[in-house]
Amino acid sequence: QVQLVESGGGLVQSGGSLRLSCAASGSINSINSMGWYRQAPGNERELVAIITSGGSANSANSVEGRFTISRDNGKNTVYLQMNGLIPEDTAVYYCNAHLRIYPYNVWGQGTQVTVSS
């Protein structure tokens, strides 16, 4: 099994920056890709950014140029550097691991990001 522990959320003013971290433990070799999703009140959970085990990364159009996903394989940790934050980025951010084996998807507990105007 894979466990994910997130950290780094908080309150920031518009234009500010935050870095989220997601540390994975357990069956690390079963991880195919890891990503960040977010869910604002009343909205569905949406993909923010994803990075494969090989290091290929993609981001949603809404955060392109502002957010960067990266990984440190030595620490089994994925990061989401968020710059130029705007109030619309306010949401609970969830780390996700897509696995090659059952249960195929594992989620972190979520971390709140609040951007004030």
mmCIF file of C-alpha atoms in Angstrom:
data_model
loop_
_atom_site.group_PDB
_atom_site.id
_atom_site.type_symbol
_atom_site.label_atom_id
_atom_site.label_comp_id
_atom_site.label_asym_id
_atom_site.label_seq_id
_atom_site.Cartn_x
_atom_site.Cartn_y
_atom_site.Cartn_z
ATOM 1 C CA GLN A 1 0.000 0.000 0.000
ATOM 2 C CA VAL A 2 1.010 3.614 -0.560
ATOM 3 C CA GLN A 3 0.508 6.407 1.935
ATOM 4 C CA LEU A 4 0.623 10.124 1.100
ATOM 5 C CA VAL A 5 1.219 12.966 3.560
ATOM 6 C CA GLU A 6 0.755 16.534 2.388
ATOM 7 C CA SER A 7 2.026 19.757 3.876
ATOM 8 C CA GLY A 8 2.504 23.394 2.995
ATOM 9 C CA GLY A 9 -0.962 24.883 2.679
ATOM 10 C CA GLY A 10 -2.015 28.107 4.325
ATOM 11 C CA LEU A 11 -3.259 31.642 3.884
ATOM 12 C CA VAL A 12 -1.531 33.978 1.457
ATOM 13 C CA GLN A 13 -2.305 37.304 -0.171
ATOM 14 C CA SER A 14 -3.035 37.594 -3.859
ATOM 15 C CA GLY A 15 0.215 37.533 -5.818
ATOM 16 C CA GLY A 16 1.981 35.480 -3.163
ATOM 17 C CA SER A 17 3.564 32.050 -3.285
ATOM 18 C CA LEU A 18 3.238 28.715 -1.518
ATOM 19 C CA ARG A 19 4.906 25.361 -1.932
ATOM 20 C CA LEU A 20 3.012 22.168 -1.268
ATOM 21 C CA SER A 21 4.803 18.915 -0.486
ATOM 22 C CA CYS A 22 3.553 15.351 -0.735
ATOM 23 C CA ALA A 23 5.655 12.604 0.785
ATOM 24 C CA ALA A 24 4.946 9.048 -0.333
ATOM 25 C CA SER A 25 5.730 5.921 1.627
ATOM 26 C CA GLY A 26 5.011 2.226 1.329
ATOM 27 C CA SER A 27 5.017 0.474 -2.059
ATOM 28 C CA ILE A 28 6.799 3.299 -3.880
ATOM 29 C CA ASN A 29 7.710 1.131 -6.862
ATOM 30 C CA SER A 30 4.013 0.704 -7.681
ATOM 31 C CA ILE A 31 3.575 4.421 -8.365
ATOM 32 C CA ASN A 32 3.068 5.260 -12.045
ATOM 33 C CA SER A 33 2.484 8.995 -11.646
ATOM 34 C CA MET A 34 1.686 11.556 -8.979
ATOM 35 C CA GLY A 35 -0.349 14.691 -9.202
ATOM 36 C CA TRP A 36 -2.100 17.508 -7.457
ATOM 37 C CA TYR A 37 -5.831 18.076 -7.603
ATOM 38 C CA ARG A 38 -7.938 20.764 -6.005
ATOM 39 C CA GLN A 39 -11.536 21.176 -4.974
ATOM 40 C CA ALA A 40 -13.203 24.471 -4.185
ATOM 41 C CA PRO A 41 -16.559 24.624 -2.344
ATOM 42 C CA GLY A 42 -19.380 23.675 -4.682
ATOM 43 C CA ASN A 43 -16.999 22.565 -7.415
ATOM 44 C CA GLU A 44 -15.810 19.197 -8.613
ATOM 45 C CA ARG A 45 -12.275 18.062 -7.929
ATOM 46 C CA GLU A 46 -10.008 19.098 -10.802
ATOM 47 C CA LEU A 47 -6.536 18.213 -11.943
ATOM 48 C CA VAL A 48 -3.906 20.874 -11.293
ATOM 49 C CA ALA A 49 -0.690 19.173 -12.360
ATOM 50 C CA ILE A 50 0.726 15.711 -12.856
ATOM 51 C CA ILE A 51 4.198 14.218 -13.141
ATOM 52 C CA THR A 52 5.114 10.717 -14.250
ATOM 53 C CA SER A 53 7.717 8.433 -12.738
ATOM 54 C CA GLY A 54 9.899 9.369 -15.697
ATOM 55 C CA GLY A 55 9.602 13.067 -14.898
ATOM 56 C CA SER A 56 7.200 14.215 -17.634
ATOM 57 C CA ALA A 57 4.939 16.948 -16.299
ATOM 58 C CA ASN A 58 1.711 18.610 -17.366
ATOM 59 C CA SER A 59 -0.369 21.384 -15.837
ATOM 60 C CA ALA A 60 -3.904 22.635 -16.225
ATOM 61 C CA ASN A 61 -4.334 25.669 -18.452
ATOM 62 C CA SER A 62 -5.580 27.692 -15.491
ATOM 63 C CA VAL A 63 -2.238 27.378 -13.663
ATOM 64 C CA GLU A 64 0.166 27.137 -16.604
ATOM 65 C CA GLY A 65 3.070 29.529 -16.099
ATOM 66 C CA ARG A 66 2.268 30.047 -12.416
ATOM 67 C CA PHE A 67 2.449 26.564 -10.866
ATOM 68 C CA THR A 68 5.271 24.053 -11.255
ATOM 69 C CA ILE A 69 5.188 20.409 -10.257
ATOM 70 C CA SER A 70 8.441 18.616 -9.485
ATOM 71 C CA ARG A 71 9.653 15.515 -7.707
ATOM 72 C CA ASP A 72 12.595 14.433 -5.583
ATOM 73 C CA ASN A 73 12.936 10.694 -6.096
ATOM 74 C CA GLY A 74 15.460 10.396 -3.294
ATOM 75 C CA LYS A 75 12.909 11.746 -0.830
ATOM 76 C CA ASN A 76 9.877 10.138 -2.526
ATOM 77 C CA THR A 77 8.336 13.598 -2.482
ATOM 78 C CA VAL A 78 6.401 15.630 -5.027
ATOM 79 C CA TYR A 79 6.177 19.400 -4.814
ATOM 80 C CA LEU A 80 3.800 21.993 -6.190
ATOM 81 C CA GLN A 81 5.358 25.438 -6.352
ATOM 82 C CA MET A 82 2.568 27.981 -6.661
ATOM 83 C CA ASN A 83 3.462 31.522 -7.679
ATOM 84 C CA GLY A 84 1.235 34.421 -8.600
ATOM 85 C CA LEU A 85 -1.623 33.059 -6.533
ATOM 86 C CA ILE A 86 -5.074 34.530 -7.110
ATOM 87 C CA PRO A 87 -8.296 34.181 -5.072
ATOM 88 C CA GLU A 88 -9.615 31.687 -7.630
ATOM 89 C CA ASP A 89 -6.859 29.299 -6.538
ATOM 90 C CA THR A 90 -8.495 28.966 -3.122
ATOM 91 C CA ALA A 91 -9.330 25.300 -2.578
ATOM 92 C CA VAL A 92 -8.401 22.143 -0.751
ATOM 93 C CA TYR A 93 -5.431 20.654 -2.573
ATOM 94 C CA TYR A 94 -5.085 16.874 -2.700
ATOM 95 C CA CYS A 95 -2.075 14.817 -3.599
ATOM 96 C CA ASN A 96 -2.766 11.746 -5.724
ATOM 97 C CA ALA A 97 -0.736 8.698 -6.633
ATOM 98 C CA HIS A 98 -1.758 6.579 -9.600
ATOM 99 C CA LEU A 99 -0.609 3.026 -9.043
ATOM 100 C CA ARG A 100 0.105 0.089 -11.352
ATOM 101 C CA ILE A 101 -1.714 -2.212 -8.940
ATOM 102 C CA TYR A 102 -4.892 -2.207 -6.877
ATOM 103 C CA PRO A 103 -6.268 0.117 -5.529
ATOM 104 C CA TYR A 104 -4.860 2.086 -8.504
ATOM 105 C CA ASN A 105 -5.492 5.494 -6.900
ATOM 106 C CA VAL A 106 -4.457 6.787 -3.489
ATOM 107 C CA TRP A 107 -5.261 10.226 -2.071
ATOM 108 C CA GLY A 108 -3.700 12.375 0.583
ATOM 109 C CA GLN A 109 -5.743 13.987 3.321
ATOM 110 C CA GLY A 110 -5.849 17.381 1.623
ATOM 111 C CA THR A 111 -4.396 20.742 2.575
ATOM 112 C CA GLN A 112 -6.232 24.062 2.514
ATOM 113 C CA VAL A 113 -4.929 26.908 0.376
ATOM 114 C CA THR A 114 -6.634 30.265 0.847
ATOM 115 C CA VAL A 115 -5.741 33.309 -1.231
ATOM 116 C CA SER A 116 -7.035 36.649 -0.011
ATOM 117 C CA SER A 117 -7.641 39.575 -2.341
#
